[in-house]
Every structure is written in C-alpha cells, then in structure tokens.
Coordinates of N, CA and C in Angstrom, one line a residue:
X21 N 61.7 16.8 -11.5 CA 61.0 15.6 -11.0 C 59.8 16.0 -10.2
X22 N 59.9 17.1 -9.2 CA 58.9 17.2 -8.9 C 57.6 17.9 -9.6
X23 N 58.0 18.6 -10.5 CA 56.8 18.9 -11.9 C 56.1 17.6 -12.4
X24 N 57.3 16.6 -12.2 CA 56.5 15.0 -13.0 C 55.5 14.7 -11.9
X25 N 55.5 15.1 -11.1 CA 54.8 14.3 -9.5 C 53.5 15.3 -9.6
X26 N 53.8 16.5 -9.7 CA 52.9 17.5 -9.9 C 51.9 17.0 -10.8
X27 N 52.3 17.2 -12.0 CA 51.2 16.5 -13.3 C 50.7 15.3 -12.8
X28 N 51.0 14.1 -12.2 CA 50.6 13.0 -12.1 C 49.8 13.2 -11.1
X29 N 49.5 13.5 -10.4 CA 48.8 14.3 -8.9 C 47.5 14.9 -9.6
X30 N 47.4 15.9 -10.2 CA 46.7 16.6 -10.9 C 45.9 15.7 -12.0
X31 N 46.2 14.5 -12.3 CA 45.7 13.9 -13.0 C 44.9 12.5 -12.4
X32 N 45.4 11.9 -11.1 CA 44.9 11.3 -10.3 C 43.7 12.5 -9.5
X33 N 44.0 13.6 -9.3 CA 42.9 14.7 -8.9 C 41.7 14.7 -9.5
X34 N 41.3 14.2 -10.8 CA 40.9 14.5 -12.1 C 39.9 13.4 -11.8
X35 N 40.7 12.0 -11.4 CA 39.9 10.5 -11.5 C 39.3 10.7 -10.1
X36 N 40.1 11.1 -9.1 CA 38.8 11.2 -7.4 C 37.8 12.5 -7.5
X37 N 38.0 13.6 -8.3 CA 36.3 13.6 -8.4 C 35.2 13.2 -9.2
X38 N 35.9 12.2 -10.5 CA 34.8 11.7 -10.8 C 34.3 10.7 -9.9
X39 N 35.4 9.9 -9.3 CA 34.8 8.6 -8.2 C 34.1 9.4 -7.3
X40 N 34.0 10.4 -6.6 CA 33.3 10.8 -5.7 C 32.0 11.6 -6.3
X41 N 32.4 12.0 -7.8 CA 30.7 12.1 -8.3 C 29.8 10.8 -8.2
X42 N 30.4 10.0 -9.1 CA 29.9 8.7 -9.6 C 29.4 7.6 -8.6
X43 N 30.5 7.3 -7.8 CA 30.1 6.1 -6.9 C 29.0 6.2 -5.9
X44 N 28.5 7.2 -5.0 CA 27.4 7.3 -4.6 C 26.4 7.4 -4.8
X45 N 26.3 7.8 -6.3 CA 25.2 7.3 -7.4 C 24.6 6.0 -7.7
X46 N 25.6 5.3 -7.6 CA 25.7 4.2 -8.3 C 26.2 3.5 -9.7
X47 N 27.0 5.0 -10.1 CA 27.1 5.2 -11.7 C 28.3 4.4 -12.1
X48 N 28.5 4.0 -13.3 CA 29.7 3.7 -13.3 C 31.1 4.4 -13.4
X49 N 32.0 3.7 -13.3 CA 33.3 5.0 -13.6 C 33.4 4.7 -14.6
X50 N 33.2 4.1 -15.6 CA 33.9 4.1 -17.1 C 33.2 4.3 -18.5
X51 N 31.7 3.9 -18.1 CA 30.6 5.1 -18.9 C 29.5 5.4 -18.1
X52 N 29.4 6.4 -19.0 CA 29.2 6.6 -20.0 C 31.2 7.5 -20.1
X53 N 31.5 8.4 -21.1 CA 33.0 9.2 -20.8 C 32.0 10.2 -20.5
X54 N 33.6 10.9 -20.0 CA 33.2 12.1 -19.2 C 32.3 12.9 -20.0
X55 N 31.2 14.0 -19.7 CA 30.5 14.7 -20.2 C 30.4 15.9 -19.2
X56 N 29.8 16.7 -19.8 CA 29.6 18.1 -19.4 C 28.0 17.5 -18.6
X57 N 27.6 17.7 -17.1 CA 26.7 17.5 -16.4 C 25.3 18.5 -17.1
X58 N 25.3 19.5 -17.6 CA 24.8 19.9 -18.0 C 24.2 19.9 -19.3
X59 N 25.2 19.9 -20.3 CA 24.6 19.7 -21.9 C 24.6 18.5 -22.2
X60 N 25.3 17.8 -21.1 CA 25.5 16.1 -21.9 C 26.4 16.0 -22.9
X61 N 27.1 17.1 -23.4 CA 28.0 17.3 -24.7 C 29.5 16.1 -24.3
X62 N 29.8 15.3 -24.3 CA 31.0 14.3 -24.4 C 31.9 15.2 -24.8
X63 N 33.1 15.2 -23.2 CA 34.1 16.5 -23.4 C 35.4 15.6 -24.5
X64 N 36.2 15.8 -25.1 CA 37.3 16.0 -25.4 C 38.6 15.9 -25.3
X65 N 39.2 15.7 -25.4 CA 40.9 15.3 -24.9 C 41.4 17.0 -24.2
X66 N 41.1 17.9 -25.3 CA 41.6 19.0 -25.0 C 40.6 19.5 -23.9
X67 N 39.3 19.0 -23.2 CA 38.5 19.3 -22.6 C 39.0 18.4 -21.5
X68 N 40.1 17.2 -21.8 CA 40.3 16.6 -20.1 C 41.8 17.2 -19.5
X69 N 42.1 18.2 -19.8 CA 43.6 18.5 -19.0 C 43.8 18.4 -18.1
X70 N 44.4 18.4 -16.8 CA 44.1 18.9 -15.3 C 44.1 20.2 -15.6
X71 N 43.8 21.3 -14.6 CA 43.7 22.5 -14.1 C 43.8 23.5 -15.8
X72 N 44.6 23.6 -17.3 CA 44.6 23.9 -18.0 C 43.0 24.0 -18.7
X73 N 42.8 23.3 -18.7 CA 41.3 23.3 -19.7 C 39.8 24.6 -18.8
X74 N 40.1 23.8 -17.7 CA 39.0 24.7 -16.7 C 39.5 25.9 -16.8
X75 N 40.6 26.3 -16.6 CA 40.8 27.6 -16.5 C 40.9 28.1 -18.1
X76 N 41.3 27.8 -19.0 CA 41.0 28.7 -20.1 C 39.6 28.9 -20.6
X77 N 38.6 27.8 -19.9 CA 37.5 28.0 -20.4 C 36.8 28.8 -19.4
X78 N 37.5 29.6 -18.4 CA 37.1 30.5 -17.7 C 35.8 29.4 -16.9
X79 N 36.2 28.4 -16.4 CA 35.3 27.7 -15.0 C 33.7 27.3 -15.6
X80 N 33.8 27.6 -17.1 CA 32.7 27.3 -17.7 C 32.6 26.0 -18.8
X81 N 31.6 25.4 -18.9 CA 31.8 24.5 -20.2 C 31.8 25.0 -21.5
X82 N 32.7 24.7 -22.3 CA 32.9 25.3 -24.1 C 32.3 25.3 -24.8
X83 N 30.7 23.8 -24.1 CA 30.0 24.1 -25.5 C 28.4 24.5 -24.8
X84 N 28.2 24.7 -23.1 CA 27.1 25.3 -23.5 C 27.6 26.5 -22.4
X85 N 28.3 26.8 -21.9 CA 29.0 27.8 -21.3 C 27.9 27.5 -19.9
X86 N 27.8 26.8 -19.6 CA 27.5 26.6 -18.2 C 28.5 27.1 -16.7
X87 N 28.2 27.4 -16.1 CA 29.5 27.5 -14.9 C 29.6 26.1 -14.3
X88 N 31.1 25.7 -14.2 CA 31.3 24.7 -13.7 C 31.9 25.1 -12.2
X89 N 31.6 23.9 -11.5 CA 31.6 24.1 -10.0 C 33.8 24.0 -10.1
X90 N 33.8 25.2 -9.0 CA 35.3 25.0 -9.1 C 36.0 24.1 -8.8
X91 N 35.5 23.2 -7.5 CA 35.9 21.7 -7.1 C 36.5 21.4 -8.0
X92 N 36.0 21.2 -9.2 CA 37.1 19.8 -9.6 C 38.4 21.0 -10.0
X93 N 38.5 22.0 -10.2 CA 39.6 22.6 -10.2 C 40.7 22.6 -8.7
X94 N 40.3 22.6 -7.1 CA 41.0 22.6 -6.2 C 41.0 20.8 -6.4
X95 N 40.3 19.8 -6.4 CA 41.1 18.5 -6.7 C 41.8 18.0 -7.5
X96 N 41.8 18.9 -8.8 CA 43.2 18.7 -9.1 C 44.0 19.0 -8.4
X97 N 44.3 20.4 -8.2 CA 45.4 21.4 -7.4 C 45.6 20.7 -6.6
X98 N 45.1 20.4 -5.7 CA 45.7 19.8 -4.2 C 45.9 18.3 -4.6
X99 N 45.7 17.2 -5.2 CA 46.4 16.7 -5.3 C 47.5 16.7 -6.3
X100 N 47.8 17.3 -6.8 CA 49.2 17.8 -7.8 C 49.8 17.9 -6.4
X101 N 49.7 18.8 -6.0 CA 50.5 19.9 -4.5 C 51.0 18.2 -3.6
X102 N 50.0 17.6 -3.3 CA 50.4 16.6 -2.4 C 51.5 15.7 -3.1
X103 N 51.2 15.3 -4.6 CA 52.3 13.7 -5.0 C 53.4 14.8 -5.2
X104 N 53.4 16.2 -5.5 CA 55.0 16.7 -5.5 C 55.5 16.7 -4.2
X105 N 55.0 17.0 -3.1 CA 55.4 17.7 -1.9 C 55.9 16.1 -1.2
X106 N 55.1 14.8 -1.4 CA 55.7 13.3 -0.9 C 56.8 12.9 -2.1
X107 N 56.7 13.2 -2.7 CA 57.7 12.9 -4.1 C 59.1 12.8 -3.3
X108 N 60.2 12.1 -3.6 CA 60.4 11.0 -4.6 C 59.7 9.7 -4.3
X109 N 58.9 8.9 -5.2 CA 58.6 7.8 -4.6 C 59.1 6.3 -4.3
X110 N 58.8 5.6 -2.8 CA 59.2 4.5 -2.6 C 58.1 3.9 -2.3
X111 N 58.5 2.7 -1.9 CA 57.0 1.8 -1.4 C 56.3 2.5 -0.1
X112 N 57.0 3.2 0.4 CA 56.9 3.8 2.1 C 55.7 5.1 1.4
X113 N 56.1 5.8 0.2 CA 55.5 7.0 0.0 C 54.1 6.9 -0.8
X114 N 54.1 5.6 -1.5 CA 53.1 4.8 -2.3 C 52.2 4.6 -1.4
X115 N 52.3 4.0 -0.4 CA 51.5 3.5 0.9 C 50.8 4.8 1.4
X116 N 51.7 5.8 1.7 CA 51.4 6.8 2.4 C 50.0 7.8 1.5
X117 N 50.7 7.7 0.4 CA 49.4 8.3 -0.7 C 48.1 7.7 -1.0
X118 N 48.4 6.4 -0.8 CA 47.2 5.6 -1.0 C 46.4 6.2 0.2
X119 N 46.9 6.0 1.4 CA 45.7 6.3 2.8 C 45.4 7.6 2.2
X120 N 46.2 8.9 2.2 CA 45.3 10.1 1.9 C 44.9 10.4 1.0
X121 N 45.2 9.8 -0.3 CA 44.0 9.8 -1.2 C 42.3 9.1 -1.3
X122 N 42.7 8.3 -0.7 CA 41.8 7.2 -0.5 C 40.8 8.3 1.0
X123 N 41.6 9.0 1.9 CA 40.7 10.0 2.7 C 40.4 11.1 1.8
X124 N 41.1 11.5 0.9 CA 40.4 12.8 0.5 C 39.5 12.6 -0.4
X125 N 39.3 11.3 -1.0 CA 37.8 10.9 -1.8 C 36.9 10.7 -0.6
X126 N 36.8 9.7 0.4 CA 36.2 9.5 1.6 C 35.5 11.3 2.0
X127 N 36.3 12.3 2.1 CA 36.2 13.3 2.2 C 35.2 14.2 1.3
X128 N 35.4 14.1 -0.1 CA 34.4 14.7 -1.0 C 33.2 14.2 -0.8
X129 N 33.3 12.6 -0.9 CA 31.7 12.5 -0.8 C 31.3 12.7 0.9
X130 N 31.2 12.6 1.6 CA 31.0 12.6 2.7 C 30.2 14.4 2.7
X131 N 31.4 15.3 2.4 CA 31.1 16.6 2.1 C 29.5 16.6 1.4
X132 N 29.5 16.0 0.2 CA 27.9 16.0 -0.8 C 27.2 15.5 -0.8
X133 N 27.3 14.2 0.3 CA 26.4 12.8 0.8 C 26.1 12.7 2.4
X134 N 27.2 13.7 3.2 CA 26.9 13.2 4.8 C 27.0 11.5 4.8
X135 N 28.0 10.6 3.9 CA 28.1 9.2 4.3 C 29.8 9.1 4.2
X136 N 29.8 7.9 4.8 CA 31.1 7.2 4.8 C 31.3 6.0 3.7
X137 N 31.8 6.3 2.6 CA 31.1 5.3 1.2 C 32.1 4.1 1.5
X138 N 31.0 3.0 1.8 CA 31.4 1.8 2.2 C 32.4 1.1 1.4
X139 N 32.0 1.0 0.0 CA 33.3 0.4 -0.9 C 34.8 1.1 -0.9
X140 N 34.5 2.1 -0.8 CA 36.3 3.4 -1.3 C 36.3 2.7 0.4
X141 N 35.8 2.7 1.6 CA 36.2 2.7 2.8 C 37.3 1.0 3.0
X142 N 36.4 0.5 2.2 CA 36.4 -1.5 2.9 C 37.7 -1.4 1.8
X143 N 37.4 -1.2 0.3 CA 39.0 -1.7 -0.4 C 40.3 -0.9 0.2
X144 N 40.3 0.3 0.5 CA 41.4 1.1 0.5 C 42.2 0.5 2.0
X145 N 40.7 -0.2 3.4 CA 41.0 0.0 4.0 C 41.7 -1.9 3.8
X146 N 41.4 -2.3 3.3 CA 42.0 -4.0 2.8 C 43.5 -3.6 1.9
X147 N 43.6 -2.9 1.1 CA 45.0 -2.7 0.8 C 45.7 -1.8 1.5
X148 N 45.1 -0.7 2.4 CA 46.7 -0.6 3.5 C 46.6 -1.2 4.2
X149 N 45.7 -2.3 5.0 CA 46.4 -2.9 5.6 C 46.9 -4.2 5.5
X150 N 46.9 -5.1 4.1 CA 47.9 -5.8 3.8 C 49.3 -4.9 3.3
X151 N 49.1 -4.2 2.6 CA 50.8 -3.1 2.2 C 51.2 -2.8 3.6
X152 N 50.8 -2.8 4.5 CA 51.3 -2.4 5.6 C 51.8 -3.5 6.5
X153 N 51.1 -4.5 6.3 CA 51.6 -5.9 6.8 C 53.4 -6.6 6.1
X154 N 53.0 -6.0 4.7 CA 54.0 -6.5 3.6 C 55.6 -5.6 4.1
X155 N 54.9 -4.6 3.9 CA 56.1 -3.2 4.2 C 56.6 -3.4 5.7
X156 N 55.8 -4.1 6.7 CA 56.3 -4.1 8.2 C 56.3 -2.8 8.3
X157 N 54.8 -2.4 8.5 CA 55.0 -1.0 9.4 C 54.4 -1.4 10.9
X158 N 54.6 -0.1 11.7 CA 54.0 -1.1 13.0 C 52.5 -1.0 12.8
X159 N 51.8 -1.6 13.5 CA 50.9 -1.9 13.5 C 50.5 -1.7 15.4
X160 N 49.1 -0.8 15.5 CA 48.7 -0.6 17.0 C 47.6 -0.9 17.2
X161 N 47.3 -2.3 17.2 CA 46.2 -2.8 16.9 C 45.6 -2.7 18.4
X162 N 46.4 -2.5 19.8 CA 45.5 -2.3 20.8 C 44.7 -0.9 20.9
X163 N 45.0 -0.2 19.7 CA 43.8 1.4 19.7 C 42.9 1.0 19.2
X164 N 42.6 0.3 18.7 CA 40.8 0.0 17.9 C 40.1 -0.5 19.0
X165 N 39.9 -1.3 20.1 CA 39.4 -1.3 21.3 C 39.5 -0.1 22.3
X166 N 40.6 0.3 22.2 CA 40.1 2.1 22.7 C 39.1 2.9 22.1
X167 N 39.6 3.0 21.0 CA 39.0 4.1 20.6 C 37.2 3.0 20.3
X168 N 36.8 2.2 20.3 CA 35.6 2.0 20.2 C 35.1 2.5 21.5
X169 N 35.6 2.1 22.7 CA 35.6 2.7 24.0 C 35.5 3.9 24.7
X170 N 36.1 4.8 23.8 CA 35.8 5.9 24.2 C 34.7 6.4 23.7
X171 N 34.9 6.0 22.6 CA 33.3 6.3 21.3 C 32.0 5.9 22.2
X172 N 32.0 4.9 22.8 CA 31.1 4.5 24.0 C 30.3 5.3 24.9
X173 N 31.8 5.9 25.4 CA 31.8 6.7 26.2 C 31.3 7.9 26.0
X174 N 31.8 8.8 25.0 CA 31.5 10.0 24.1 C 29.7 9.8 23.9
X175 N 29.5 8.7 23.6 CA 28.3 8.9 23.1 C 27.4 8.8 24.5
X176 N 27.9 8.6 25.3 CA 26.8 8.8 27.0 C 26.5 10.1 27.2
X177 N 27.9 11.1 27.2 CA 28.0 12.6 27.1 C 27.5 13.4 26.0
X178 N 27.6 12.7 24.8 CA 27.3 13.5 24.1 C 26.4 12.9 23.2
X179 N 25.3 12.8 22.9 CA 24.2 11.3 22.7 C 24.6 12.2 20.7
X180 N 25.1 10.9 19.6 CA 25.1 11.5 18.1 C 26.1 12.6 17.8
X181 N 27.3 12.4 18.6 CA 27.7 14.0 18.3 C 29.1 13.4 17.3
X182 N 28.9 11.6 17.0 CA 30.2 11.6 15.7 C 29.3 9.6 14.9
X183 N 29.0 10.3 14.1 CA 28.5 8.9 13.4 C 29.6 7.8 13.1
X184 N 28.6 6.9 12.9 CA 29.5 5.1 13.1 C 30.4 5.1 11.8
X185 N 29.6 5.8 11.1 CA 30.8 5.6 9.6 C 32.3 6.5 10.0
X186 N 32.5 7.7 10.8 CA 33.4 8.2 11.3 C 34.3 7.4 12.1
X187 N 33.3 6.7 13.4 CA 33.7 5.6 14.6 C 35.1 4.7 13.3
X188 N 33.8 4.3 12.9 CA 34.7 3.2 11.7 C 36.2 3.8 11.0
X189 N 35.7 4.7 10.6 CA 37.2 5.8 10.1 C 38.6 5.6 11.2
X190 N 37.8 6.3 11.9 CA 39.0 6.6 13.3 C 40.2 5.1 13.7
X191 N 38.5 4.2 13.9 CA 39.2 3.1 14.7 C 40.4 2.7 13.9
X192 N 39.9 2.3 12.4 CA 41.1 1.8 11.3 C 42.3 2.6 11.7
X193 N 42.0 3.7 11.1 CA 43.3 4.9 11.1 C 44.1 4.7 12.3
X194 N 43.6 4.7 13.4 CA 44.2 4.6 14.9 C 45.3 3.3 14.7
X195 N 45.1 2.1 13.6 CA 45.9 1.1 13.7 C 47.3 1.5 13.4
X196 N 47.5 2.5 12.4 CA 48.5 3.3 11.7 C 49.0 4.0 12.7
X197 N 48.8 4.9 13.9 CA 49.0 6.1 14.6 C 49.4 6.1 15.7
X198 N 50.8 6.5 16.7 CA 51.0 6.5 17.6 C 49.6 7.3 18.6
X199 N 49.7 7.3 19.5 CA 48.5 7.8 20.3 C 48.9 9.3 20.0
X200 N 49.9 9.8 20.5 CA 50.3 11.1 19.9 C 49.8 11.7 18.6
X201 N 50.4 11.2 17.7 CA 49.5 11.6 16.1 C 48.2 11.4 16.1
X202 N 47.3 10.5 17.1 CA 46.2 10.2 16.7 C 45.0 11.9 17.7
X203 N 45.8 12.1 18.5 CA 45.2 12.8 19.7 C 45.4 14.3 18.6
X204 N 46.4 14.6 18.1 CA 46.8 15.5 17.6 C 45.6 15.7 16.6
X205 N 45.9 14.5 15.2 CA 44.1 14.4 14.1 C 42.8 14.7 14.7
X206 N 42.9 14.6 15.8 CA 41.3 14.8 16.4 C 41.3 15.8 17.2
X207 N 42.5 16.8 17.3 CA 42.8 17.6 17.8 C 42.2 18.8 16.3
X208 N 43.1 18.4 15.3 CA 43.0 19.5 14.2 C 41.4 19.4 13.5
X209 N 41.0 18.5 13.7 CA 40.0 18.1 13.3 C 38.6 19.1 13.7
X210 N 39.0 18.8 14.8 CA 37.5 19.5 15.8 C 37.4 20.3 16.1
X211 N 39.2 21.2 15.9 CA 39.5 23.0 15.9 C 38.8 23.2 14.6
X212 N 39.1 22.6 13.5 CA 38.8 22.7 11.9 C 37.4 23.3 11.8
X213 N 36.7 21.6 12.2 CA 35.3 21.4 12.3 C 34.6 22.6 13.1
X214 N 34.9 23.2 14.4 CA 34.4 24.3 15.5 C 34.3 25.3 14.3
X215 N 35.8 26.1 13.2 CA 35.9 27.4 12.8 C 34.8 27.2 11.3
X216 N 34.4 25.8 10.9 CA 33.6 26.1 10.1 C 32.2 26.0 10.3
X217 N 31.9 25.6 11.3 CA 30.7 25.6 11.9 C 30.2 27.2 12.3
X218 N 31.1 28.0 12.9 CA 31.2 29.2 13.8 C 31.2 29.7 12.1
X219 N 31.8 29.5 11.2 CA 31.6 30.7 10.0 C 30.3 30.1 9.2
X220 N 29.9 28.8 9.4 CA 28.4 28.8 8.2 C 27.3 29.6 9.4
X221 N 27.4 29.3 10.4 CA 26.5 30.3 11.4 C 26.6 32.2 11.3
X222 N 27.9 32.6 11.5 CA 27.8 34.1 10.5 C 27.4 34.0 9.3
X223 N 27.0 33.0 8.7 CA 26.8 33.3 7.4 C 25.2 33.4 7.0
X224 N 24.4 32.9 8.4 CA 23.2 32.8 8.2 C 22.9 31.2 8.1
X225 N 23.5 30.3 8.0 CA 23.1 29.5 7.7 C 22.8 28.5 8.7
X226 N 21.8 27.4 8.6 CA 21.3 26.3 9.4 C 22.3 25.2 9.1
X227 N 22.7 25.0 10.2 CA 23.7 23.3 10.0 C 22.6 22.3 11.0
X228 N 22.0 21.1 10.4 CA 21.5 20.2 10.8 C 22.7 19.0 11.1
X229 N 23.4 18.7 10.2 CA 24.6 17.7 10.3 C 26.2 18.5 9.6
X230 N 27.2 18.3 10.2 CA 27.9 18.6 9.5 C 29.1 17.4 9.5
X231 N 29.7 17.5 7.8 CA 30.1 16.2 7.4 C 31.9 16.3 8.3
X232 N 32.0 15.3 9.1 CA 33.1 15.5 9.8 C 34.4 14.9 9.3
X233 N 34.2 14.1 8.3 CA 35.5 13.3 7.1 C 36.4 14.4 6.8
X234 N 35.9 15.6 5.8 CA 36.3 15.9 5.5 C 37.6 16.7 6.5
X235 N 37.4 17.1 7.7 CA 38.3 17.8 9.1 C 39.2 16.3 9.1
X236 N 38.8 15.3 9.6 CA 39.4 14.3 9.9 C 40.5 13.9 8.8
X237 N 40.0 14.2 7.0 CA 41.3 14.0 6.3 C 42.5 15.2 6.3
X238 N 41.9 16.1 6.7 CA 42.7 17.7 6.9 C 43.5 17.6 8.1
X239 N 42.9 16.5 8.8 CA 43.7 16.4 10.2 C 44.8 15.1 10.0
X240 N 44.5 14.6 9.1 CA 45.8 12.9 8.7 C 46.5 13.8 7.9
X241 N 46.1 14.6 7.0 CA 47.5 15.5 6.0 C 48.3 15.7 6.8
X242 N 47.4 16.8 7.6 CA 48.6 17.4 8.2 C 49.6 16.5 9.2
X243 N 49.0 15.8 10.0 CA 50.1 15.3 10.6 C 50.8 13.9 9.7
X244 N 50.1 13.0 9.2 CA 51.2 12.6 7.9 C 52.3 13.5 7.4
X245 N 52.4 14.8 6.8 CA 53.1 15.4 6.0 C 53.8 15.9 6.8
X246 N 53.5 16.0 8.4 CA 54.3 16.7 9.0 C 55.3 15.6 9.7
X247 N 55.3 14.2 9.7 CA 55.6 13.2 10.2 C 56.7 12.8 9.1
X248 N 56.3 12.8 7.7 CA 57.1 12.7 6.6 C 58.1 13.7 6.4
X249 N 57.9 15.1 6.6 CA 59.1 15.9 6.3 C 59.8 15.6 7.4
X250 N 59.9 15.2 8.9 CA 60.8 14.8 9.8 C 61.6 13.6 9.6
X251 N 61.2 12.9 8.8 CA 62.1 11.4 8.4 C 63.7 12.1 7.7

C-alpha cells in the first residue's frame, strides 16, 4: 500500500512542477502538452513516467539530449516520499497533504520568482480553510492578529527583513498551529534559511533577496510530520 502512495505522490510531483513552471508565466496548464523546453519536441507517454523516464534518459531529453534541470526529478521523489510516509489515507490526511503540497508549490516558485503566487496562495488557502471548518479542526484564529503584530514590530527592528507575501503565509498557517508548532516553524525556518545563506556566501555568491517560502515549507513538514507520527 505504501508503494500505491509512493506512485501516486510521484505523479502529483510531476503536476507541481509543471504548475510552478507554468503559473507564473501566465501559461496555461493544459496546453500546449508537455514538451521538452528546449526542442519543443512534445514528450510521450513513455517520456511522462515519474522519476523512471528522467533517469533512463540519463537527466537529459531523448530527442535533443539537452540536460534537464534535476528538479523535476527531486519533485517527484519528495513527494512520492511524503503521500507514502502520511499514507493510509483519511479526510484528516487528505487535508493535511493538501496544506503541504499546496506549500511546496508556494515553495518552488517563490524559489524561481522571489513571489508568493497569489492564486495557488488564495484557493489552497479557501479550501483548507473550509475542510477545516467541515472536519472541526481547531481553529486559532486569535494568532493572525499576533502575528500581524509582531510583523509590525519586526519590521521597526528590522526595516524589510520578511515580505508581505511571507506576512500573509505565516498569518494563515498560524490559524492551523498551536503557538508551540508555530514558534518551532519559524524556528526551523531561520536556522534553515541562516545555513543557506552562510553556504551561498562560501560559495562566492551575492544574495540580494533570499526566497524565504521555501525554509518556511521545510519548516511545516517537519513539524506536520512530526505531529502526525505522534497521533
């Protein structure tokens, strides 16, 4: 069963990098079909496997041998890894996949765009929080006036140091999160965010902005998953 979760993971992996290529384009998701970015060549059935096709074609395209960027190979992987590891599913687990999928797209583009993409942000954040109303989860609605508050605050001390599309992230998510889980996310987040800042600087490189979504959904996995295996 958890192989079935695996495949199915890997194959929803497959549709969030095209949405995170596509949508801040403006492109559509359903044409042109998938194509090779480079030759334009319209891939194939045997060209759409999850993780099987990229790797036998050695990370390259088949018909102009281009290198393909590995990404869409770790979004399969990781989410295969994630619907087996929440697997078996119930409404409780369905809910719970929607938020971190819906963060780890939020995540990709943010990574290639430095934005918070309004639409993936406003629907995902309108269906968990009616499924969440339906399911009777709790709801902590007095942390969204905190955390705007602090943000307030933060921004006296530290004038720009977390954009409004993040603000907006947090406050939602904060609805879902004991103060505990929430302190902890922004804990893992800004350890995350410090060690890759600290390694693009050995690396030589200039960081002007760096996209902070991506730490913030690394920081809901983990304590999600770690919240889920205690049940």
């Amino acid at each position: 069963m958890k192989l079935l979760f695996f495949v199915l993971g890997t194959i929803f992996g497959s549709f969030f990098g095209l949405v995170a290529d596509r949508l801040p384009q403006g492109r559509s998701l359903l044409v042109p079909r998938s194509h090779c970015e480079f030759c334009q060549h319209a891939l194939q059935p045997l060209d759409l496997i999850p993780l099987i096709s990229i790797i036998s074609c050695r990370f390259r395209c088949r018909y102009c041998d281009h290198k393909l960027a590995v990404r869409y190979f770790w979004c399969e992987l990781l989410t295969g890894v994630l619907f087996a590891y929440v697997s078996p599913l119930t409404w409780s687990t369905v809910w719970l996949l929607a938020w971190l999928s819906a963060s780890f797209v939020l995540a990709l583009i943010d990574a290639d765009h430095l934005i918070v993409e309004t639409r993936v942000f406003l629907f995902s954040s309108l269906f968990l929080l009616l499924s969440a109303i339906w399911l009777a989860r709790p709801l902590y609605w007095w942390h969204v006036p905190l955390v705007l508050l602090s943000y307030a605050g933060l921004q006296l001390l530290l004038p720009a140091s977390l954009g409004r599309g993040d603000l907006w992230l947090l406050a939602f998510w904060s609805l879902f999160l004991t103060w505990y889980a929430f302190l902890l996310l922004l804990v893992i987040a800004s350890f995350s965010g410090l060690v890759f800042y600290g390694w693009q600087k050995l690396q030589g490189k200039v960081l002007r902005e760096i996209p902070f979504v991506p730490f913030l959904a690394l920081g809901l996995t983990i304590v999600q998953l770690a919240a889920n295996a205690g049940r």
